[in-house]
Amino acid sequence: DTAVSQTPKYLVTQMGNDKSIKCEQNLGHDTMYWYKQDSKKFLKIMFSYNNKELIINETVPNRFSPKSPDKAHLNLHINSLELGDSAVYFCASSLGGTNTGELFFGEGSRLTVL
Amino acid sequence: GNSVTQMEGPVTLSEEAFLTINCTYTATGYPSLFWYVQYPGEGLQLLLKATKADDKGSNKGFEATYRKETTSFHLEKGSVQVSDSAVYFCALINNNDMRFGAGTRLTVKP
């Protein structure tokens, strides 16, 4: 069983479209994250949820909206896609809470906006 | 705030060479420190960690020591292999806030 799974793995779409990426973890972790990795491999946190509650919301355009229906799922919806949104998006989870957490990452979802 | 700075790459080494990738951090309190590795086409995976000052994390021949006095967590390996070619990320977690360095690409040539 994959610990952190995200779908789709590849997504190619046109500017202006709306798309979603789904993430699920079966590790029983309390905290989930979305990270964006650009073409230079720089990894930037976007959001973090702890038990379905938003705890980190970095400076991300309002077009990005996370949704956590339960603590095992954290989906990312993107409205009005722009060229600059092209990147690999990684979902991750951790036990969270204390400073001893370690992250488990999904395999990434490569988004290409044309 | 919390942040991590690591040496810029890319780093290219011959097989069996010694590796050092520098990492320093800024944080309030007592963060835990990590090194993650990303192989081509994959997500990041934990390589090693240290949770308090003077702890040494080690795995697969890699080591890093948590130095609070120099706020550093440098990654070392005595003899690299071609299979170590990947991007390495230094990271910290502090009060549920996880921060990554910019990543250092390592290429090991036969």
PDB file of C-alpha atoms in Angstrom:
ATOM      1  CA  ASP A   1       0.000   0.000   0.000  1.00  0.00           C
ATOM      2  CA  THR A   2       1.256   3.462  -0.885  1.00  0.00           C
ATOM      3  CA  ALA A   3       1.557   5.578   2.263  1.00  0.00           C
ATOM      4  CA  VAL A   4       0.895   8.931   0.589  1.00  0.00           C
ATOM      5  CA  SER A   5      -0.792   8.797  -2.768  1.00  0.00           C
ATOM      6  CA  GLN A   6      -1.704  11.684  -4.993  1.00  0.00           C
ATOM      7  CA  THR A   7      -3.572  11.841  -8.257  1.00  0.00           C
ATOM      8  CA  PRO A   8      -3.171  12.589 -11.028  1.00  0.00           C
ATOM      9  CA  LYS A   9       0.555  12.067 -11.513  1.00  0.00           C
ATOM     10  CA  TYR A  10       0.580  14.168 -14.677  1.00  0.00           C
ATOM     11  CA  LEU A  11      -1.773  16.957 -15.642  1.00  0.00           C
ATOM     12  CA  VAL A  12      -1.606  19.023 -18.822  1.00  0.00           C
ATOM     13  CA  THR A  13      -4.153  21.795 -19.245  1.00  0.00           C
ATOM     14  CA  GLN A  14      -4.821  25.147 -20.824  1.00  0.00           C
ATOM     15  CA  MET A  15      -4.519  28.557 -19.191  1.00  0.00           C
ATOM     16  CA  GLY A  16      -7.704  29.663 -17.502  1.00  0.00           C
ATOM     17  CA  ASN A  17      -8.912  26.174 -16.656  1.00  0.00           C
ATOM     18  CA  ASP A  18      -9.712  24.887 -13.165  1.00  0.00           C
ATOM     19  CA  LYS A  19      -8.107  21.686 -11.921  1.00  0.00           C
ATOM     20  CA  SER A  20      -7.791  19.620  -8.749  1.00  0.00           C
ATOM     21  CA  ILE A  21      -5.136  17.351  -7.318  1.00  0.00           C
ATOM     22  CA  LYS A  22      -6.119  14.812  -4.709  1.00  0.00           C
ATOM     23  CA  CYS A  23      -4.044  13.421  -1.869  1.00  0.00           C
ATOM     24  CA  GLU A  24      -4.651  10.619   0.583  1.00  0.00           C
ATOM     25  CA  GLN A  25      -2.499   9.190   3.354  1.00  0.00           C
ATOM     26  CA  ASN A  26      -3.031   5.902   5.158  1.00  0.00           C
ATOM     27  CA  LEU A  27      -0.454   6.467   7.892  1.00  0.00           C
ATOM     28  CA  GLY A  28      -2.823   7.861  10.485  1.00  0.00           C
ATOM     29  CA  HIS A  29      -0.943  11.157  10.536  1.00  0.00           C
ATOM     30  CA  ASP A  30      -2.491  14.342  11.880  1.00  0.00           C
ATOM     31  CA  THR A  31      -0.812  16.853   9.595  1.00  0.00           C
ATOM     32  CA  MET A  32      -0.810  17.137   5.833  1.00  0.00           C
ATOM     33  CA  TYR A  33       0.955  19.547   3.515  1.00  0.00           C
ATOM     34  CA  TRP A  34       1.079  20.803  -0.029  1.00  0.00           C
ATOM     35  CA  TYR A  35       4.420  21.852  -1.467  1.00  0.00           C
ATOM     36  CA  LYS A  36       5.256  23.351  -4.834  1.00  0.00           C
ATOM     37  CA  GLN A  37       8.545  22.447  -6.493  1.00  0.00           C
ATOM     38  CA  ASP A  38       9.667  24.639  -9.368  1.00  0.00           C
ATOM     39  CA  SER A  39      11.922  23.747 -12.265  1.00  0.00           C
ATOM     40  CA  LYS A  40      15.017  24.519 -10.198  1.00  0.00           C
ATOM     41  CA  LYS A  41      13.910  22.032  -7.541  1.00  0.00           C
ATOM     42  CA  PHE A  42      13.158  24.752  -4.997  1.00  0.00           C
ATOM     43  CA  LEU A  43      10.530  23.393  -2.613  1.00  0.00           C
ATOM     44  CA  LYS A  44       8.043  25.870  -1.210  1.00  0.00           C
ATOM     45  CA  ILE A  45       5.331  25.118   1.322  1.00  0.00           C
ATOM     46  CA  MET A  46       1.865  26.223   0.322  1.00  0.00           C
ATOM     47  CA  PHE A  47      -0.492  24.902   2.976  1.00  0.00           C
ATOM     48  CA  SER A  48      -0.528  22.759   6.058  1.00  0.00           C
ATOM     49  CA  TYR A  49      -3.522  21.194   7.767  1.00  0.00           C
ATOM     50  CA  ASN A  50      -3.660  19.627  11.194  1.00  0.00           C
ATOM     51  CA  ASN A  51      -6.732  17.489  11.871  1.00  0.00           C
ATOM     52  CA  LYS A  52      -8.637  19.200   9.074  1.00  0.00           C
ATOM     53  CA  GLU A  53      -7.756  22.684  10.296  1.00  0.00           C
ATOM     54  CA  LEU A  54      -5.599  25.090   8.319  1.00  0.00           C
ATOM     55  CA  ILE A  55      -2.435  25.922  10.270  1.00  0.00           C
ATOM     56  CA  ILE A  56      -0.062  27.226   7.613  1.00  0.00           C
ATOM     57  CA  ASN A  57      -1.132  29.334   4.673  1.00  0.00           C
ATOM     58  CA  GLU A  58       1.831  30.865   2.953  1.00  0.00           C
ATOM     59  CA  THR A  59       1.565  33.706   0.484  1.00  0.00           C
ATOM     60  CA  VAL A  60      -0.287  31.831  -2.206  1.00  0.00           C
ATOM     61  CA  PRO A  61      -2.729  33.348  -4.696  1.00  0.00           C
ATOM     62  CA  ASN A  62      -6.402  33.024  -3.818  1.00  0.00           C
ATOM     63  CA  ARG A  63      -6.775  30.850  -6.895  1.00  0.00           C
ATOM     64  CA  PHE A  64      -5.339  28.015  -4.813  1.00  0.00           C
ATOM     65  CA  SER A  65      -7.796  26.515  -2.356  1.00  0.00           C
ATOM     66  CA  PRO A  66      -7.045  23.491  -0.201  1.00  0.00           C
ATOM     67  CA  LYS A  67      -9.799  21.299   1.148  1.00  0.00           C
ATOM     68  CA  SER A  68      -9.501  18.668   3.857  1.00  0.00           C
ATOM     69  CA  PRO A  69     -12.673  16.572   4.182  1.00  0.00           C
ATOM     70  CA  ASP A  70     -11.007  14.450   6.854  1.00  0.00           C
ATOM     71  CA  LYS A  71      -7.539  14.130   8.303  1.00  0.00           C
ATOM     72  CA  ALA A  72      -6.535  11.478   5.772  1.00  0.00           C
ATOM     73  CA  HIS A  73      -7.258  13.667   2.750  1.00  0.00           C
ATOM     74  CA  LEU A  74      -6.009  17.035   1.557  1.00  0.00           C
ATOM     75  CA  ASN A  75      -7.027  18.126  -1.907  1.00  0.00           C
ATOM     76  CA  LEU A  76      -5.769  21.129  -3.837  1.00  0.00           C
ATOM     77  CA  HIS A  77      -8.022  23.028  -6.199  1.00  0.00           C
ATOM     78  CA  ILE A  78      -6.603  25.613  -8.566  1.00  0.00           C
ATOM     79  CA  ASN A  79      -8.784  28.132 -10.386  1.00  0.00           C
ATOM     80  CA  SER A  80      -7.922  30.113 -13.508  1.00  0.00           C
ATOM     81  CA  LEU A  81      -4.618  28.367 -14.107  1.00  0.00           C
ATOM     82  CA  GLU A  82      -1.651  30.477 -15.227  1.00  0.00           C
ATOM     83  CA  LEU A  83       1.601  29.568 -16.953  1.00  0.00           C
ATOM     84  CA  GLY A  84       3.515  30.179 -13.739  1.00  0.00           C
ATOM     85  CA  ASP A  85       1.537  27.462 -11.999  1.00  0.00           C
ATOM     86  CA  SER A  86       3.463  24.849 -13.959  1.00  0.00           C
ATOM     87  CA  ALA A  87       5.414  22.862 -11.395  1.00  0.00           C
ATOM     88  CA  VAL A  88       5.465  19.601  -9.502  1.00  0.00           C
ATOM     89  CA  TYR A  89       3.108  19.627  -6.537  1.00  0.00           C
ATOM     90  CA  PHE A  90       3.931  17.345  -3.634  1.00  0.00           C
ATOM     91  CA  CYS A  91       1.600  16.223  -0.921  1.00  0.00           C
ATOM     92  CA  ALA A  92       3.112  15.125   2.377  1.00  0.00           C
ATOM     93  CA  SER A  93       2.043  14.074   5.843  1.00  0.00           C
ATOM     94  CA  SER A  94       3.556  13.910   9.304  1.00  0.00           C
ATOM     95  CA  LEU A  95       2.609  13.112  12.874  1.00  0.00           C
ATOM     96  CA  GLY A  96       2.885  16.840  13.480  1.00  0.00           C
ATOM     97  CA  GLY A  97       2.349  18.545  16.815  1.00  0.00           C
ATOM     98  CA  THR A  98       5.838  18.290  18.250  1.00  0.00           C
ATOM     99  CA  ASN A  99       9.214  18.987  16.766  1.00  0.00           C
ATOM    100  CA  THR A 100       9.937  15.314  16.123  1.00  0.00           C
ATOM    101  CA  GLY A 101       7.807  14.907  13.005  1.00  0.00           C
ATOM    102  CA  GLU A 102       9.188  13.607   9.759  1.00  0.00           C
ATOM    103  CA  LEU A 103       7.422  14.022   6.443  1.00  0.00           C
ATOM    104  CA  PHE A 104       6.286  11.306   4.123  1.00  0.00           C
ATOM    105  CA  PHE A 105       5.924  12.526   0.570  1.00  0.00           C
ATOM    106  CA  GLY A 106       3.817  11.419  -2.307  1.00  0.00           C
ATOM    107  CA  GLU A 107       5.406  10.925  -5.700  1.00  0.00           C
ATOM    108  CA  GLY A 108       4.315  14.318  -6.945  1.00  0.00           C
ATOM    109  CA  SER A 109       1.864  15.643  -9.512  1.00  0.00           C
ATOM    110  CA  ARG A 110       3.441  17.371 -12.481  1.00  0.00           C
ATOM    111  CA  LEU A 111       1.212  20.179 -13.685  1.00  0.00           C
ATOM    112  CA  THR A 112       1.884  21.725 -17.085  1.00  0.00           C
ATOM    113  CA  VAL A 113      -0.121  24.789 -18.085  1.00  0.00           C
ATOM    114  CA  LEU A 114      -0.069  25.599 -21.799  1.00  0.00           C
TER     115      LEU A 114
ATOM    116  CA  GLY B   1      11.199  33.022  11.395  1.00  0.00           C
ATOM    117  CA  ASN B   2      12.448  29.586  10.480  1.00  0.00           C
ATOM    118  CA  SER B   3      14.734  29.127   7.480  1.00  0.00           C
ATOM    119  CA  VAL B   4      17.379  26.842   6.029  1.00  0.00           C
ATOM    120  CA  THR B   5      20.325  27.746   3.823  1.00  0.00           C
ATOM    121  CA  GLN B   6      22.323  25.120   1.995  1.00  0.00           C
ATOM    122  CA  MET B   7      25.206  25.271  -0.410  1.00  0.00           C
ATOM    123  CA  GLU B   8      24.350  25.811  -4.026  1.00  0.00           C
ATOM    124  CA  GLY B   9      24.972  23.086  -6.500  1.00  0.00           C
ATOM    125  CA  PRO B  10      25.391  21.363  -8.650  1.00  0.00           C
ATOM    126  CA  VAL B  11      28.059  19.196  -7.086  1.00  0.00           C
ATOM    127  CA  THR B  12      29.857  16.723  -9.324  1.00  0.00           C
ATOM    128  CA  LEU B  13      32.133  14.067  -7.833  1.00  0.00           C
ATOM    129  CA  SER B  14      33.880  10.938  -8.928  1.00  0.00           C
ATOM    130  CA  GLU B  15      32.935   7.630  -7.380  1.00  0.00           C
ATOM    131  CA  GLU B  16      34.528   7.039  -3.950  1.00  0.00           C
ATOM    132  CA  ALA B  17      35.134  10.754  -3.394  1.00  0.00           C
ATOM    133  CA  PHE B  18      34.316  12.459  -0.085  1.00  0.00           C
ATOM    134  CA  LEU B  19      31.096  14.459   0.039  1.00  0.00           C
ATOM    135  CA  THR B  20      30.168  17.484   2.116  1.00  0.00           C
ATOM    136  CA  ILE B  21      27.012  19.513   1.596  1.00  0.00           C
ATOM    137  CA  ASN B  22      26.781  22.485   3.938  1.00  0.00           C
ATOM    138  CA  CYS B  23      23.568  23.458   5.695  1.00  0.00           C
ATOM    139  CA  THR B  24      22.866  26.206   8.232  1.00  0.00           C
ATOM    140  CA  TYR B  25      19.584  27.159   9.822  1.00  0.00           C
ATOM    141  CA  THR B  26      17.744  29.958  11.597  1.00  0.00           C
ATOM    142  CA  ALA B  27      15.070  29.127  14.131  1.00  0.00           C
ATOM    143  CA  THR B  28      13.707  30.126  17.521  1.00  0.00           C
ATOM    144  CA  GLY B  29      13.660  27.405  20.132  1.00  0.00           C
ATOM    145  CA  TYR B  30      14.849  23.884  19.421  1.00  0.00           C
ATOM    146  CA  PRO B  31      14.067  22.607  15.941  1.00  0.00           C
ATOM    147  CA  SER B  32      14.585  19.091  14.678  1.00  0.00           C
ATOM    148  CA  LEU B  33      16.848  18.845  11.635  1.00  0.00           C
ATOM    149  CA  PHE B  34      16.615  16.575   8.634  1.00  0.00           C
ATOM    150  CA  TRP B  35      18.230  15.634   5.377  1.00  0.00           C
ATOM    151  CA  TYR B  36      15.925  14.466   2.626  1.00  0.00           C
ATOM    152  CA  VAL B  37      16.917  12.941  -0.708  1.00  0.00           C
ATOM    153  CA  GLN B  38      15.017  13.106  -3.987  1.00  0.00           C
ATOM    154  CA  TYR B  39      15.949  10.583  -6.653  1.00  0.00           C
ATOM    155  CA  PRO B  40      14.984  11.390 -10.248  1.00  0.00           C
ATOM    156  CA  GLY B  41      11.238  11.213 -10.828  1.00  0.00           C
ATOM    157  CA  GLU B  42      10.430  10.500  -7.193  1.00  0.00           C
ATOM    158  CA  GLY B  43       9.196  12.323  -4.123  1.00  0.00           C
ATOM    159  CA  LEU B  44      11.450  13.293  -1.271  1.00  0.00           C
ATOM    160  CA  GLN B  45      12.327  10.662   1.274  1.00  0.00           C
ATOM    161  CA  LEU B  46      13.913  11.019   4.653  1.00  0.00           C
ATOM    162  CA  LEU B  47      17.632  10.235   4.704  1.00  0.00           C
ATOM    163  CA  LEU B  48      18.516  11.049   8.312  1.00  0.00           C
ATOM    164  CA  LYS B  49      17.518  13.255  11.201  1.00  0.00           C
ATOM    165  CA  ALA B  50      18.673  14.705  14.517  1.00  0.00           C
ATOM    166  CA  THR B  51      16.345  16.040  17.181  1.00  0.00           C
ATOM    167  CA  LYS B  52      18.679  17.757  19.648  1.00  0.00           C
ATOM    168  CA  ALA B  53      22.054  19.423  19.865  1.00  0.00           C
ATOM    169  CA  ASP B  54      25.099  17.162  19.317  1.00  0.00           C
ATOM    170  CA  ASP B  55      22.943  14.335  17.970  1.00  0.00           C
ATOM    171  CA  LYS B  56      24.390  12.593  14.926  1.00  0.00           C
ATOM    172  CA  GLY B  57      22.012  11.249  12.321  1.00  0.00           C
ATOM    173  CA  SER B  58      23.274   8.506  10.033  1.00  0.00           C
ATOM    174  CA  ASN B  59      21.931   6.297   7.263  1.00  0.00           C
ATOM    175  CA  LYS B  60      23.338   4.558   4.173  1.00  0.00           C
ATOM    176  CA  GLY B  61      26.830   5.858   4.956  1.00  0.00           C
ATOM    177  CA  PHE B  62      25.662   9.469   5.245  1.00  0.00           C
ATOM    178  CA  GLU B  63      26.129  11.406   8.483  1.00  0.00           C
ATOM    179  CA  ALA B  64      25.202  14.815   9.842  1.00  0.00           C
ATOM    180  CA  THR B  65      25.724  16.309  13.311  1.00  0.00           C
ATOM    181  CA  TYR B  66      23.384  18.867  14.889  1.00  0.00           C
ATOM    182  CA  ARG B  67      25.650  21.782  15.888  1.00  0.00           C
ATOM    183  CA  LYS B  68      23.700  24.349  17.868  1.00  0.00           C
ATOM    184  CA  GLU B  69      26.699  26.619  18.422  1.00  0.00           C
ATOM    185  CA  THR B  70      27.178  27.057  14.669  1.00  0.00           C
ATOM    186  CA  THR B  71      23.501  26.397  13.745  1.00  0.00           C
ATOM    187  CA  SER B  72      24.680  23.855  11.200  1.00  0.00           C
ATOM    188  CA  PHE B  73      23.803  20.368  10.021  1.00  0.00           C
ATOM    189  CA  HIS B  74      26.301  19.505   7.291  1.00  0.00           C
ATOM    190  CA  LEU B  75      25.846  16.285   5.343  1.00  0.00           C
ATOM    191  CA  GLU B  76      28.885  14.046   4.804  1.00  0.00           C
ATOM    192  CA  LYS B  77      29.698  10.744   3.199  1.00  0.00           C
ATOM    193  CA  GLY B  78      33.125   9.216   3.031  1.00  0.00           C
ATOM    194  CA  SER B  79      32.823   7.439  -0.298  1.00  0.00           C
ATOM    195  CA  VAL B  80      30.026   8.293  -2.712  1.00  0.00           C
ATOM    196  CA  GLN B  81      28.561   5.933  -5.293  1.00  0.00           C
ATOM    197  CA  VAL B  82      26.904   6.554  -8.631  1.00  0.00           C
ATOM    198  CA  SER B  83      23.602   5.545  -7.012  1.00  0.00           C
ATOM    199  CA  ASP B  84      23.896   8.529  -4.638  1.00  0.00           C
ATOM    200  CA  SER B  85      23.210  10.902  -7.526  1.00  0.00           C
ATOM    201  CA  ALA B  86      20.135  12.855  -6.444  1.00  0.00           C
ATOM    202  CA  VAL B  87      18.993  16.176  -5.040  1.00  0.00           C
ATOM    203  CA  TYR B  88      19.600  16.609  -1.304  1.00  0.00           C
ATOM    204  CA  PHE B  89      17.472  18.880   0.864  1.00  0.00           C
ATOM    205  CA  CYS B  90      18.291  20.111   4.328  1.00  0.00           C
ATOM    206  CA  ALA B  91      15.197  20.835   6.423  1.00  0.00           C
ATOM    207  CA  LEU B  92      13.970  21.761   9.852  1.00  0.00           C
ATOM    208  CA  ILE B  93      10.710  21.459  11.723  1.00  0.00           C
ATOM    209  CA  ASN B  94       9.873  23.871  14.510  1.00  0.00           C
ATOM    210  CA  ASN B  95       6.430  24.179  16.120  1.00  0.00           C
ATOM    211  CA  ASN B  96       4.827  22.278  13.262  1.00  0.00           C
ATOM    212  CA  ASP B  97       6.427  24.587  10.689  1.00  0.00           C
ATOM    213  CA  MET B  98       8.541  22.630   8.193  1.00  0.00           C
ATOM    214  CA  ARG B  99      11.127  24.490   6.091  1.00  0.00           C
ATOM    215  CA  PHE B 100      13.384  23.165   3.354  1.00  0.00           C
ATOM    216  CA  GLY B 101      16.590  24.439   1.878  1.00  0.00           C
ATOM    217  CA  ALA B 102      16.829  25.071  -1.866  1.00  0.00           C
ATOM    218  CA  GLY B 103      18.275  21.629  -2.574  1.00  0.00           C
ATOM    219  CA  THR B 104      21.718  20.603  -3.819  1.00  0.00           C
ATOM    220  CA  ARG B 105      22.016  18.415  -6.879  1.00  0.00           C
ATOM    221  CA  LEU B 106      24.734  15.786  -6.607  1.00  0.00           C
ATOM    222  CA  THR B 107      26.033  13.909  -9.621  1.00  0.00           C
ATOM    223  CA  VAL B 108      28.477  11.071  -9.081  1.00  0.00           C
ATOM    224  CA  LYS B 109      30.437   9.889 -12.120  1.00  0.00           C
ATOM    225  CA  PRO B 110      31.934   6.414 -12.474  1.00  0.00           C
TER     226      PRO B 110
END
